[in-house]
mmCIF file with all atom_site columns, C-alpha atoms in Angstrom:
data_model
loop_
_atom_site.group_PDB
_atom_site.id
_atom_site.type_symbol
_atom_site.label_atom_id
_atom_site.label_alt_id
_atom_site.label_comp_id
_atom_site.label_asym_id
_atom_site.label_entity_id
_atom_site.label_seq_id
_atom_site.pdbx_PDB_ins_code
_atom_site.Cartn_x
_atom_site.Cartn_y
_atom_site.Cartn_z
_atom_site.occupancy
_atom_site.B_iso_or_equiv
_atom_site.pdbx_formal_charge
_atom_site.auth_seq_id
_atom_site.auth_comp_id
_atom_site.auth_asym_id
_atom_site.auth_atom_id
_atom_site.pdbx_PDB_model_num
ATOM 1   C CA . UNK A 1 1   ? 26.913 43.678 29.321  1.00 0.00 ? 1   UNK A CA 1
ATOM 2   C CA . UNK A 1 2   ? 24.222 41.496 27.862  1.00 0.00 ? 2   UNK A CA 1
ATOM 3   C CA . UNK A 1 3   ? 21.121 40.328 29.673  1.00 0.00 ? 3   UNK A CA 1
ATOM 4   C CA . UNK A 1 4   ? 21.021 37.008 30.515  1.00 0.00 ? 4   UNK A CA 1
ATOM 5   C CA . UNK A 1 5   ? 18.401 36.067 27.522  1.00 0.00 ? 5   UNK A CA 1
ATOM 6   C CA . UNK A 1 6   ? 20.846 37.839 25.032  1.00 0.00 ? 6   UNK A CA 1
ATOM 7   C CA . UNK A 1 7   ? 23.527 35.574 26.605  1.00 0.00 ? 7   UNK A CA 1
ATOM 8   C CA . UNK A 1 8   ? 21.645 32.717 25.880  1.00 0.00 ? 8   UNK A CA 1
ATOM 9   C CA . UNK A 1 9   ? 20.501 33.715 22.557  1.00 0.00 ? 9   UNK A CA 1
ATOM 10  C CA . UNK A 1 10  ? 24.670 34.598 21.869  1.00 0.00 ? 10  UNK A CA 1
ATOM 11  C CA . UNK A 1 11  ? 25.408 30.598 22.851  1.00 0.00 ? 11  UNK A CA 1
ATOM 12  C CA . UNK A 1 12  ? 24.795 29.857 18.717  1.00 0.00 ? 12  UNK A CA 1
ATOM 13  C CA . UNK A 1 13  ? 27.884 32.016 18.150  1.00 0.00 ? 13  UNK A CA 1
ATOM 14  C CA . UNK A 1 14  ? 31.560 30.953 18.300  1.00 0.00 ? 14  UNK A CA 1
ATOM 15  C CA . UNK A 1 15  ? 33.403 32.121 21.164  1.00 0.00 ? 15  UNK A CA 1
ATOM 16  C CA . UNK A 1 16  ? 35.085 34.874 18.628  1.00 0.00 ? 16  UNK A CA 1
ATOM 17  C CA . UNK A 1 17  ? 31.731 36.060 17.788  1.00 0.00 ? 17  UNK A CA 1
ATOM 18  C CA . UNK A 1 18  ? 30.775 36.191 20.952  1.00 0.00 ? 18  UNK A CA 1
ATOM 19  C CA . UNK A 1 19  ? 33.028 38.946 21.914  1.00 0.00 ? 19  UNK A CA 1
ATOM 20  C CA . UNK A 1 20  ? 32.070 40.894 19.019  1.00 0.00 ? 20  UNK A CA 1
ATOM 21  C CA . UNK A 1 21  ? 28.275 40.417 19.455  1.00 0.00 ? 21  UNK A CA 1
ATOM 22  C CA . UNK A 1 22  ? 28.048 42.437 22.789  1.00 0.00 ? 22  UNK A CA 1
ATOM 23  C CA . UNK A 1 23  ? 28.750 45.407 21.455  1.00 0.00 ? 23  UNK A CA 1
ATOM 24  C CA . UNK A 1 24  ? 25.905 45.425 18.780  1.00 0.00 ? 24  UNK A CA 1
ATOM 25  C CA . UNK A 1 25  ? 22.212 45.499 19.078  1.00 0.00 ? 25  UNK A CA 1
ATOM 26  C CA . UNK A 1 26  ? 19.990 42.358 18.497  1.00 0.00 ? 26  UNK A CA 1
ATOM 27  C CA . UNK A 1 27  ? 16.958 42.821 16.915  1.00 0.00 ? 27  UNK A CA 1
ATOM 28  C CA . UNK A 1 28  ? 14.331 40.579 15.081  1.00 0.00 ? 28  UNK A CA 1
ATOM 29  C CA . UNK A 1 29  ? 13.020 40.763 11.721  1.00 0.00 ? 29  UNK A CA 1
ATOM 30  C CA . UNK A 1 30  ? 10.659 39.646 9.464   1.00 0.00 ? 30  UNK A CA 1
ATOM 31  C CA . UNK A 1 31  ? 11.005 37.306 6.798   1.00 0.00 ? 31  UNK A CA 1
ATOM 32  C CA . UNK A 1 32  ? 11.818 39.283 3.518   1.00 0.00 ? 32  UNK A CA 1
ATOM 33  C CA . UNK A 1 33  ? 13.829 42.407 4.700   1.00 0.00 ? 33  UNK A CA 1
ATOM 34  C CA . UNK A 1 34  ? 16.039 43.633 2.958   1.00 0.00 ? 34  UNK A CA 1
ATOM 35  C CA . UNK A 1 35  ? 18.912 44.689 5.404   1.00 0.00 ? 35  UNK A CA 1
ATOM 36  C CA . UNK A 1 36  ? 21.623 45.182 2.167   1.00 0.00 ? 36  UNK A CA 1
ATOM 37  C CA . UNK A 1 37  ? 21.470 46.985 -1.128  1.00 0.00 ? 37  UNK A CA 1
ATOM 38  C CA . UNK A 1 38  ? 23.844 46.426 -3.667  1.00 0.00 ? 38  UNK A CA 1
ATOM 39  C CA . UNK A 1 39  ? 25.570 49.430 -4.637  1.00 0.00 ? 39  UNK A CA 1
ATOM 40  C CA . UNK A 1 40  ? 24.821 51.184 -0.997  1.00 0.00 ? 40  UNK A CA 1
ATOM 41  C CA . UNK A 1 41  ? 27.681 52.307 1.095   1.00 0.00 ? 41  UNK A CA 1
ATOM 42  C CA . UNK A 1 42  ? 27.171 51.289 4.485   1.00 0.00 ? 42  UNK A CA 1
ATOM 43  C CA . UNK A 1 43  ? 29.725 49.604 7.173   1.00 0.00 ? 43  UNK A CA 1
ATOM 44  C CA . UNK A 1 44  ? 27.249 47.564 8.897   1.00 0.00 ? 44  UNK A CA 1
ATOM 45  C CA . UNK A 1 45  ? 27.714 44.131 10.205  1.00 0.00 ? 45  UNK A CA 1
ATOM 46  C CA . UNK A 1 46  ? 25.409 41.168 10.651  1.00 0.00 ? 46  UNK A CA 1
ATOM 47  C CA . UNK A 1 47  ? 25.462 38.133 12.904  1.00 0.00 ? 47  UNK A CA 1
ATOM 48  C CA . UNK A 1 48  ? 22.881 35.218 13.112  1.00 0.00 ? 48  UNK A CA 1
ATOM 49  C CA . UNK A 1 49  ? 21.261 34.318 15.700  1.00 0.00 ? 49  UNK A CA 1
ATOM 50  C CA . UNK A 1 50  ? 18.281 32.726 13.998  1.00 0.00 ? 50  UNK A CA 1
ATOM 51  C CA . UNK A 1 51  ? 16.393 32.250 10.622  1.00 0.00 ? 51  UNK A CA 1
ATOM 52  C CA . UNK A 1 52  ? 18.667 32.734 7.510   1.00 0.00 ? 52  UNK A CA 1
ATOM 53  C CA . UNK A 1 53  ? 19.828 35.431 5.227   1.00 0.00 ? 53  UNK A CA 1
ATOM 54  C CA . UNK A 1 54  ? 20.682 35.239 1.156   1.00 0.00 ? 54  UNK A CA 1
ATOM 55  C CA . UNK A 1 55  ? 23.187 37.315 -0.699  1.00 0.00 ? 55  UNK A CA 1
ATOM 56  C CA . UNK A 1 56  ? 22.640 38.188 -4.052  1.00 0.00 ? 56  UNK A CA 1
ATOM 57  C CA . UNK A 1 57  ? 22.399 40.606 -6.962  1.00 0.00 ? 57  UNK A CA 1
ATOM 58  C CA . UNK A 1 58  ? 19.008 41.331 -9.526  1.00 0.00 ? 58  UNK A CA 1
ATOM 59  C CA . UNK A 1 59  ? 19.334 43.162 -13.033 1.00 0.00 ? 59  UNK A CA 1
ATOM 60  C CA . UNK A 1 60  ? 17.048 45.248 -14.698 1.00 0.00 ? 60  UNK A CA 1
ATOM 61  C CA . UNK A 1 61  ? 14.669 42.745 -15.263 1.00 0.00 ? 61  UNK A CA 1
ATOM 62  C CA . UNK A 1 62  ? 14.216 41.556 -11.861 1.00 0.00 ? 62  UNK A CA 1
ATOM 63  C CA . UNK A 1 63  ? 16.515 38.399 -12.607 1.00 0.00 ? 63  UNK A CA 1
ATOM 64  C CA . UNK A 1 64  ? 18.132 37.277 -9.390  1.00 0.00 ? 64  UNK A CA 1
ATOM 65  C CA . UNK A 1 65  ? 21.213 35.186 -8.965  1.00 0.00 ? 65  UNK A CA 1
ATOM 66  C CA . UNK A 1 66  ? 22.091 33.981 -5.421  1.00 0.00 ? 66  UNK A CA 1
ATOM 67  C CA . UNK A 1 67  ? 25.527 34.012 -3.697  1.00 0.00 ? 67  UNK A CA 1
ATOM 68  C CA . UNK A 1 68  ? 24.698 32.219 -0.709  1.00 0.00 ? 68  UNK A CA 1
ATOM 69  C CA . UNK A 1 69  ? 22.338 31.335 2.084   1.00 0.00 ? 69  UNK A CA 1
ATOM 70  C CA . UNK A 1 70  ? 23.625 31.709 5.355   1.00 0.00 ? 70  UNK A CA 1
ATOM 71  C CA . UNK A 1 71  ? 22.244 30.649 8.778   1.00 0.00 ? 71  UNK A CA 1
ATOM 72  C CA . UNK A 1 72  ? 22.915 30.915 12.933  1.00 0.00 ? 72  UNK A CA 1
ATOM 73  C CA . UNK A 1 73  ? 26.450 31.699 13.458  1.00 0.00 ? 73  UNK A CA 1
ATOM 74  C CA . UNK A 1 74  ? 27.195 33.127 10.469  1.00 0.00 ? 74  UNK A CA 1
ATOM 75  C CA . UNK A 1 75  ? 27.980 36.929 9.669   1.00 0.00 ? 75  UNK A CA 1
ATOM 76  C CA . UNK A 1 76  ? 27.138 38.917 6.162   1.00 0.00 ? 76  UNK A CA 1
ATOM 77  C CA . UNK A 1 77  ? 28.356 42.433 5.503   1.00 0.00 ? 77  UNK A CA 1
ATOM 78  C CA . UNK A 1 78  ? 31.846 41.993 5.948   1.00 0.00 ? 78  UNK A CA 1
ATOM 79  C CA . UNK A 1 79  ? 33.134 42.404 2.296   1.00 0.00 ? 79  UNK A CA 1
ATOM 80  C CA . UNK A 1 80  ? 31.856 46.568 2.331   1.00 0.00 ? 80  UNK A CA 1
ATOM 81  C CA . UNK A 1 81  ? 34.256 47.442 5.786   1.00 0.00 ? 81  UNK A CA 1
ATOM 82  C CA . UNK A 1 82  ? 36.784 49.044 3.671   1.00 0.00 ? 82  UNK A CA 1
ATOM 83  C CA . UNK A 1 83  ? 34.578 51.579 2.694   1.00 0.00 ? 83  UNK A CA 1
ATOM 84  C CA . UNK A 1 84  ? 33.548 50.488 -0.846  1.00 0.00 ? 84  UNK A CA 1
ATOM 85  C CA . UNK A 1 85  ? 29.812 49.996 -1.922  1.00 0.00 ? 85  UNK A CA 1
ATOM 86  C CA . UNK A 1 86  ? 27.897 46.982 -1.271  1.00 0.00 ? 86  UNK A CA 1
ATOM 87  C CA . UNK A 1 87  ? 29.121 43.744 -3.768  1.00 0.00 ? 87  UNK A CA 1
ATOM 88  C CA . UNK A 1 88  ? 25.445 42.570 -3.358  1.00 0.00 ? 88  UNK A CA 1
ATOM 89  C CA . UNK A 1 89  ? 22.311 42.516 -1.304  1.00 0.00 ? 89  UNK A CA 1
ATOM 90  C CA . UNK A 1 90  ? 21.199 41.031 1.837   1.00 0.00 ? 90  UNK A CA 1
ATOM 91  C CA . UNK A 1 91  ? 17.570 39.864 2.327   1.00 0.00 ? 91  UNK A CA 1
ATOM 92  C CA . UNK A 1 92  ? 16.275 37.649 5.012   1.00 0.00 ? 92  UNK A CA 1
ATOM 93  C CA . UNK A 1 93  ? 14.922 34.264 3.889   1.00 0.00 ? 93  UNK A CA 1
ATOM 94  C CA . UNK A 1 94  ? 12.607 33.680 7.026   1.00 0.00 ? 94  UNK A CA 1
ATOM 95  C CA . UNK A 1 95  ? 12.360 35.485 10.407  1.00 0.00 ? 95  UNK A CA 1
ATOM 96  C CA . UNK A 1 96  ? 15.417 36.078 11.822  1.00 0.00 ? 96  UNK A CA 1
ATOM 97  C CA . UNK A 1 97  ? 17.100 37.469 15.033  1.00 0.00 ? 97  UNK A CA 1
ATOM 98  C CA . UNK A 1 98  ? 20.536 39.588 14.323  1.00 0.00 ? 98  UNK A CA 1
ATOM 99  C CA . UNK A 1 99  ? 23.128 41.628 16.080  1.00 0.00 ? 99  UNK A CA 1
ATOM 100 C CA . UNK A 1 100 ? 24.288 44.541 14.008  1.00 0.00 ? 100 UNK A CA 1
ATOM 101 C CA . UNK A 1 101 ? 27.837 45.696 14.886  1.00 0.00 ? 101 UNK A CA 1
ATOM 102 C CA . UNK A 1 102 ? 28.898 48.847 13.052  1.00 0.00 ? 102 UNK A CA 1
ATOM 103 C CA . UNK A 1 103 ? 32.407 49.028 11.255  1.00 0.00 ? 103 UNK A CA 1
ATOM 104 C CA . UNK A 1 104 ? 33.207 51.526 14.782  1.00 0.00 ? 104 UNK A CA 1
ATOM 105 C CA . UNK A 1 105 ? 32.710 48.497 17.326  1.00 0.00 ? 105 UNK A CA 1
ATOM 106 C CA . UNK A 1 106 ? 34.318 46.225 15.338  1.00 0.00 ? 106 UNK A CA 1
ATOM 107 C CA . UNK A 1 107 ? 37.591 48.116 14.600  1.00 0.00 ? 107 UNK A CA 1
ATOM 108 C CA . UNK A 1 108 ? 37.685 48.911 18.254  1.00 0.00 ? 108 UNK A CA 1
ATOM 109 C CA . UNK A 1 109 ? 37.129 45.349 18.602  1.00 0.00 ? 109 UNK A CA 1
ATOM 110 C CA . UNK A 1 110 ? 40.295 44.299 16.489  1.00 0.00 ? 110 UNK A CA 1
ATOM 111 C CA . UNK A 1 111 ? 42.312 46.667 18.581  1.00 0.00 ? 111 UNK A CA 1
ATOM 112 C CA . UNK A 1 112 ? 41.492 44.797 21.821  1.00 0.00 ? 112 UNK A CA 1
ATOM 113 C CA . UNK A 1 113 ? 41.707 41.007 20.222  1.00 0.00 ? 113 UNK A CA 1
ATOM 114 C CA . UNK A 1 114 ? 43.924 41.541 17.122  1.00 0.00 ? 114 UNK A CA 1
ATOM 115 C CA . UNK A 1 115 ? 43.864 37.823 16.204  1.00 0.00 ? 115 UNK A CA 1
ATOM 116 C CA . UNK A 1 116 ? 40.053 38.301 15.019  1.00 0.00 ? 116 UNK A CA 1
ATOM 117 C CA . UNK A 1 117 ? 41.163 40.432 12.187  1.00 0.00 ? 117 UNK A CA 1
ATOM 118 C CA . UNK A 1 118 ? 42.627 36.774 11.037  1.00 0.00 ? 118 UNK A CA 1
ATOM 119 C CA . UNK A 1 119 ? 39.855 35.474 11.722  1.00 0.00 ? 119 UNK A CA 1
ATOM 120 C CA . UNK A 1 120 ? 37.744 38.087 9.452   1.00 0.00 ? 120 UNK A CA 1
ATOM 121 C CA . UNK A 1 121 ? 40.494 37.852 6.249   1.00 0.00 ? 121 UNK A CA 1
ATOM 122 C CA . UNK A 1 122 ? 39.790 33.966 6.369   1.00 0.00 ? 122 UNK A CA 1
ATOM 123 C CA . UNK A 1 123 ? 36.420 34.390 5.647   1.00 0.00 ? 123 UNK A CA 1
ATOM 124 C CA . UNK A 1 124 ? 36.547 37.366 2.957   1.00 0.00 ? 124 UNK A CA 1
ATOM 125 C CA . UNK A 1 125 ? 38.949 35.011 1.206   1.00 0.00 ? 125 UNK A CA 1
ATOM 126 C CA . UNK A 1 126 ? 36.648 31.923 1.572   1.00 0.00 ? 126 UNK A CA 1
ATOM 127 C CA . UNK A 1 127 ? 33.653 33.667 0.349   1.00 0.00 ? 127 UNK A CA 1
ATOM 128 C CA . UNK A 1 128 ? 36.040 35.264 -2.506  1.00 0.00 ? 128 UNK A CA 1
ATOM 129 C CA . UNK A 1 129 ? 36.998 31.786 -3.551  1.00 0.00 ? 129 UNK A CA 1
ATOM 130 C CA . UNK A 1 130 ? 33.091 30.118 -3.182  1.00 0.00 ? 130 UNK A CA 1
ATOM 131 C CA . UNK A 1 131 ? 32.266 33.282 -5.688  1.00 0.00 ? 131 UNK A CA 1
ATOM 132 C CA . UNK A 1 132 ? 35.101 31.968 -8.056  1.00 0.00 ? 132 UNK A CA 1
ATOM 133 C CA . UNK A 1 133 ? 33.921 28.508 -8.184  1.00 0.00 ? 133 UNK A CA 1
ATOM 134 C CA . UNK A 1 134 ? 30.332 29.865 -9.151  1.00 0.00 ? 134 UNK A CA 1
ATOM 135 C CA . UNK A 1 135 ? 31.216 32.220 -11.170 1.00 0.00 ? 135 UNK A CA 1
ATOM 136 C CA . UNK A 1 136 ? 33.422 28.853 -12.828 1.00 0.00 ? 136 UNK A CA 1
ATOM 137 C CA . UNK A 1 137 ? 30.706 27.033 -12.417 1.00 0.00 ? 137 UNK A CA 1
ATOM 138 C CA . UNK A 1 138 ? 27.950 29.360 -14.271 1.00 0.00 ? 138 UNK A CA 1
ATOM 139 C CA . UNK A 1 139 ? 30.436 29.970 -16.883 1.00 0.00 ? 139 UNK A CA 1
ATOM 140 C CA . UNK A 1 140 ? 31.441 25.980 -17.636 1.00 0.00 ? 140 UNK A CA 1
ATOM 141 C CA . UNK A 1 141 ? 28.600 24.206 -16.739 1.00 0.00 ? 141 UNK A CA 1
ATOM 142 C CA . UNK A 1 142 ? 25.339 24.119 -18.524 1.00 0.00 ? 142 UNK A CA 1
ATOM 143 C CA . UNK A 1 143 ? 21.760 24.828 -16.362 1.00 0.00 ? 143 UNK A CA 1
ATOM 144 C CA . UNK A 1 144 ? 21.330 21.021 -16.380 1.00 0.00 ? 144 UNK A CA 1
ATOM 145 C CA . UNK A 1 145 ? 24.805 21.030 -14.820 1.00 0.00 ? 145 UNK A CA 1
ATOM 146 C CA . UNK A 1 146 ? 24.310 23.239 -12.161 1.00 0.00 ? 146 UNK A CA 1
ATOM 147 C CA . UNK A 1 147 ? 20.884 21.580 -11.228 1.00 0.00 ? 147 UNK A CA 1
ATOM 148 C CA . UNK A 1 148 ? 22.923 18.267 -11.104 1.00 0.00 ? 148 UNK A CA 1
ATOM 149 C CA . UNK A 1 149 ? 25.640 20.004 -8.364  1.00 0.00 ? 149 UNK A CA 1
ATOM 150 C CA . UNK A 1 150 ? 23.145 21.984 -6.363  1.00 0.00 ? 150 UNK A CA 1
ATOM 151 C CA . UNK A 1 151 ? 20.936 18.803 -5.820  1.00 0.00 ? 151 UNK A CA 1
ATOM 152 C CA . UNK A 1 152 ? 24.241 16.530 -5.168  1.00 0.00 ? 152 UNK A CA 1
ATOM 153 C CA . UNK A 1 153 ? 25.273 19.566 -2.833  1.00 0.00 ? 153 UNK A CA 1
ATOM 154 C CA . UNK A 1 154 ? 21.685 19.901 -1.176  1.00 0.00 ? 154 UNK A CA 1
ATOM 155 C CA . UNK A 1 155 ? 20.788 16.334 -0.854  1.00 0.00 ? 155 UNK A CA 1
ATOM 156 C CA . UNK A 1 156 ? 23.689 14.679 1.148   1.00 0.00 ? 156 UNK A CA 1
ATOM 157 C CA . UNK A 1 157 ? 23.026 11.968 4.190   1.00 0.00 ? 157 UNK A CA 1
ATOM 158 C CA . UNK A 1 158 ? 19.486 11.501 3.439   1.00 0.00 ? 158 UNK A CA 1
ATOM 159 C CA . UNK A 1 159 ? 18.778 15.351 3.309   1.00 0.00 ? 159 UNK A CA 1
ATOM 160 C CA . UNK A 1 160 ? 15.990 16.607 0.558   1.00 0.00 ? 160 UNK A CA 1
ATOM 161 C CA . UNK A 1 161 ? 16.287 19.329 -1.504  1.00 0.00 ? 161 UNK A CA 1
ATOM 162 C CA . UNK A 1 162 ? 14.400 22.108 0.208   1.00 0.00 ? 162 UNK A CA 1
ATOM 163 C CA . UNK A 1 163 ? 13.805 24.730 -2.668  1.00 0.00 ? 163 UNK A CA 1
ATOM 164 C CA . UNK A 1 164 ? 10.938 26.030 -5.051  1.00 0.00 ? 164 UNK A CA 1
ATOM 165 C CA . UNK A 1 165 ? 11.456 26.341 -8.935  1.00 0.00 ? 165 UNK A CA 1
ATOM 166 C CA . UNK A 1 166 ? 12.295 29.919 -8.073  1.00 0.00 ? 166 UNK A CA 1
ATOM 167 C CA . UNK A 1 167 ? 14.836 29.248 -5.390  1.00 0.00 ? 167 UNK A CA 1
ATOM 168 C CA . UNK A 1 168 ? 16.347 27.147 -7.701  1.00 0.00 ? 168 UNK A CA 1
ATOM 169 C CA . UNK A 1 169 ? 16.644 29.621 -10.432 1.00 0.00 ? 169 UNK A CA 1
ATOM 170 C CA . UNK A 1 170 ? 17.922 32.016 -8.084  1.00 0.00 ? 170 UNK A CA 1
ATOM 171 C CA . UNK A 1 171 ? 20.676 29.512 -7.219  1.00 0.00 ? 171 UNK A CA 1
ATOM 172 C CA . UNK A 1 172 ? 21.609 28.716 -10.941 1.00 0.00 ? 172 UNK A CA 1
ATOM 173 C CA . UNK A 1 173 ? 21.087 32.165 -12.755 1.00 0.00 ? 173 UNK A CA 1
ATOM 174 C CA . UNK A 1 174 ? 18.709 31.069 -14.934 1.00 0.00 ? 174 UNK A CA 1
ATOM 175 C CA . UNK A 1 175 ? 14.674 31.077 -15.725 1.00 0.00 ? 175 UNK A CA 1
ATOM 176 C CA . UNK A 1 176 ? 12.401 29.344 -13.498 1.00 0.00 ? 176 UNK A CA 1
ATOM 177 C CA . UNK A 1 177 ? 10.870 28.343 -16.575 1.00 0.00 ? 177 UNK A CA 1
ATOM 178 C CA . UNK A 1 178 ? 13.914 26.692 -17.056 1.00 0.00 ? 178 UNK A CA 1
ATOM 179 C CA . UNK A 1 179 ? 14.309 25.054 -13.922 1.00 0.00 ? 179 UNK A CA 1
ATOM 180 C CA . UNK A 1 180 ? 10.480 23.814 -13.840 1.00 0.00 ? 180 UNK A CA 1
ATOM 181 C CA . UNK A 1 181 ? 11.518 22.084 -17.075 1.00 0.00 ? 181 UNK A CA 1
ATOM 182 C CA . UNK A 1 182 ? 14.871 20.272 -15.796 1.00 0.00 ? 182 UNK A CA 1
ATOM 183 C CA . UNK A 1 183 ? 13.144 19.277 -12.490 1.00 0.00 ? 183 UNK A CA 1
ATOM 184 C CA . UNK A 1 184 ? 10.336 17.531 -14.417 1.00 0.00 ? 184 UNK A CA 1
ATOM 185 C CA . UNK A 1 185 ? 12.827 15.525 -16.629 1.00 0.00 ? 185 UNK A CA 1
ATOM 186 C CA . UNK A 1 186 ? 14.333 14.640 -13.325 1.00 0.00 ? 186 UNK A CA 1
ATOM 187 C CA . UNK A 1 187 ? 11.382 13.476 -12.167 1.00 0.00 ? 187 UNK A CA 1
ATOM 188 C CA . UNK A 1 188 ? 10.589 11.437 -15.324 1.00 0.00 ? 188 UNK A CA 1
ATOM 189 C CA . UNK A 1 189 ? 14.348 10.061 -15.250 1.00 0.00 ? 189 UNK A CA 1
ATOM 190 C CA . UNK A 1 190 ? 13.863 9.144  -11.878 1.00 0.00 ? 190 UNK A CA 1
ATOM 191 C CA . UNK A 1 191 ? 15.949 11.057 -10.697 1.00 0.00 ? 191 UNK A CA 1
ATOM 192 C CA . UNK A 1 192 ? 13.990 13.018 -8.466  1.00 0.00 ? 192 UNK A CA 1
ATOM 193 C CA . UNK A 1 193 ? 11.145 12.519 -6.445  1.00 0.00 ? 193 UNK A CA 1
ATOM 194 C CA . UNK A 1 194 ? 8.925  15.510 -5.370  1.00 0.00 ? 194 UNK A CA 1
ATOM 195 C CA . UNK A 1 195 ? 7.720  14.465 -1.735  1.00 0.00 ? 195 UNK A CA 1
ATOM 196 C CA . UNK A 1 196 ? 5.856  18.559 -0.769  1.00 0.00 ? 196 UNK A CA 1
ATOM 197 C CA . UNK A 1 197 ? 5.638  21.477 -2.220  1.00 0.00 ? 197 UNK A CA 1
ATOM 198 C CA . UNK A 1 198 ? 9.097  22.737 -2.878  1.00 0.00 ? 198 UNK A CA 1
ATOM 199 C CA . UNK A 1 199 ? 10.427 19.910 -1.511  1.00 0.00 ? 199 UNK A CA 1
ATOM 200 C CA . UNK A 1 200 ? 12.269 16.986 -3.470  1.00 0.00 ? 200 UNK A CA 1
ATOM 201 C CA . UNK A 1 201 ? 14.239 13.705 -2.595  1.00 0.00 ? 201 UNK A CA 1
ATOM 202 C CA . UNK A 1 202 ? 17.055 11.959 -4.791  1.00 0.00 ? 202 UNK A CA 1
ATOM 203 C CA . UNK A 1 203 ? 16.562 8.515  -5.193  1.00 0.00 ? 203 UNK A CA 1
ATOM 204 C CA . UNK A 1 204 ? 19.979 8.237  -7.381  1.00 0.00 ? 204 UNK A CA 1
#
C-alpha cells in the first residue's frame, strides 16, 4: 500500500489510474531526462504526477519533431507493451514526479480489472489518430499553416502561447529559423503580440 503522501500525490490520477499506480514506484526527475529512446525495447510505463513530458523523434541532424506534450494524469509508454521497439522518445519538459509500472504489473493488473485493457486500446487508438492528423497536417499544410493551427490550438479562452522559436519548430517540423521568421510577420501583421520571452498573445 501507498503512504499517505503517495496517496495524496496519486489524487491527480483518475480512479483507473489509481489502481494501476500502486504497484509502480514514484520517483522525481529533473527537467530534461530522457526516460524513452526511440528505437529501444523496453516495456516500461509512465504516469504523471507532475511537470510534463514530450514525445518525439530527431534525425541525423539533430532535427526534432514533436508528437505531443503531456501533463498530470497522463501516461506515455504505452504504444511499446507488445514488445516492439520504442515509436519515439520520451524527455521531460520540466521537473516532474512519475510512477513507473512495468509491462509485469500492468498485465497482472488487466487480469484483476479487465475493463482497463479498454480503457488502454482507447488511448493507443486516440494517440494513433492525433499522429494521423499531424502527419495530415505536416503533409497538407504549409509551415505558415501549421503556425496558424498551433497558435489557434494554444491560444484558446484568453490563454497565450507559451513556446520559444524552438518549441515551435519542434511542434511544426521545421527550422527555427523558419519559425523566428513567421512569428515576426505575425507580429508585424498584428497578429501576434510577444508579451515575455517565449511567450506570445493573439490579438486576432
Amino acid at each position: 500500500m501507498p503512504d499517505d503522501s503517495l496517496e495524496q500525490e496519486l489524487l491527480v490520477l483518475p480512479t483507473s489510474l489509481r489502481l494501476l499506480a500502486v504497484r509502480g514506484m514514484a520517483r522525481s526527475y529533473r527537467k530534461g531526462v530522457v526516460l524513452i529512446e526511440e528505437g529501444s525495447v523496453g516495456d516500461n510505463l509512465y504516469l504523471i504526477l507532475t511537470g510534463s513530458l514530450r514525445a518525439y523523434s530527431s534525425d541525423a541532424r539533430g532535427r526534432e519533431i514533436t508528437y505531443g506534450v503531456y501533463g498530470p494524469g497522463e501516461y506515455v509508454g504505452e504504444m511499446s507493451l507488445d514488445g516492439g521497439p520504442r515509436s519515439a522518445s520520451v524527455i521531460t519538459e520540466q521537473a516532474s514526479r512519475l510512477v513507473m509500472v512495468t509491462r509485469a504489473s500492468l498485465l497482472t493488473h488487466i487480469s484483476e480489472h479487465p475493463e482497463f485493457a479498454f480503457e488502454l486500446l482507447t488511448k493507443v487508438i486516440r494517440r494513433a489518430r492525433a499522429a494521423t492528423l499531424s502527419t495530415k497536417q505536416l503533409a497538407l499544410n504549409d509551415v505558415y499553416g501549421r503556425l496558424k493551427n498551433l497558435v489557434d490550438e494554444t491560444t484558446g479562452d484568453g490563454r497565450h502561447l507559451e513556446l520559444t522559436h524552438q518549441g515551435m519548430a519542434q511542434r511544426l517540423g521545421c527550422s527555427r529559423e523558419m519559425v523566428s521568421k513567421l512569428v515576426k510577420d505575425l507580429e508585424l501583421g498584428g497578429y501576434l503580440k510577444r508579451v515575455a520571452a517565449g511567450e506570445y498573445q493573439r490579438l486576432k
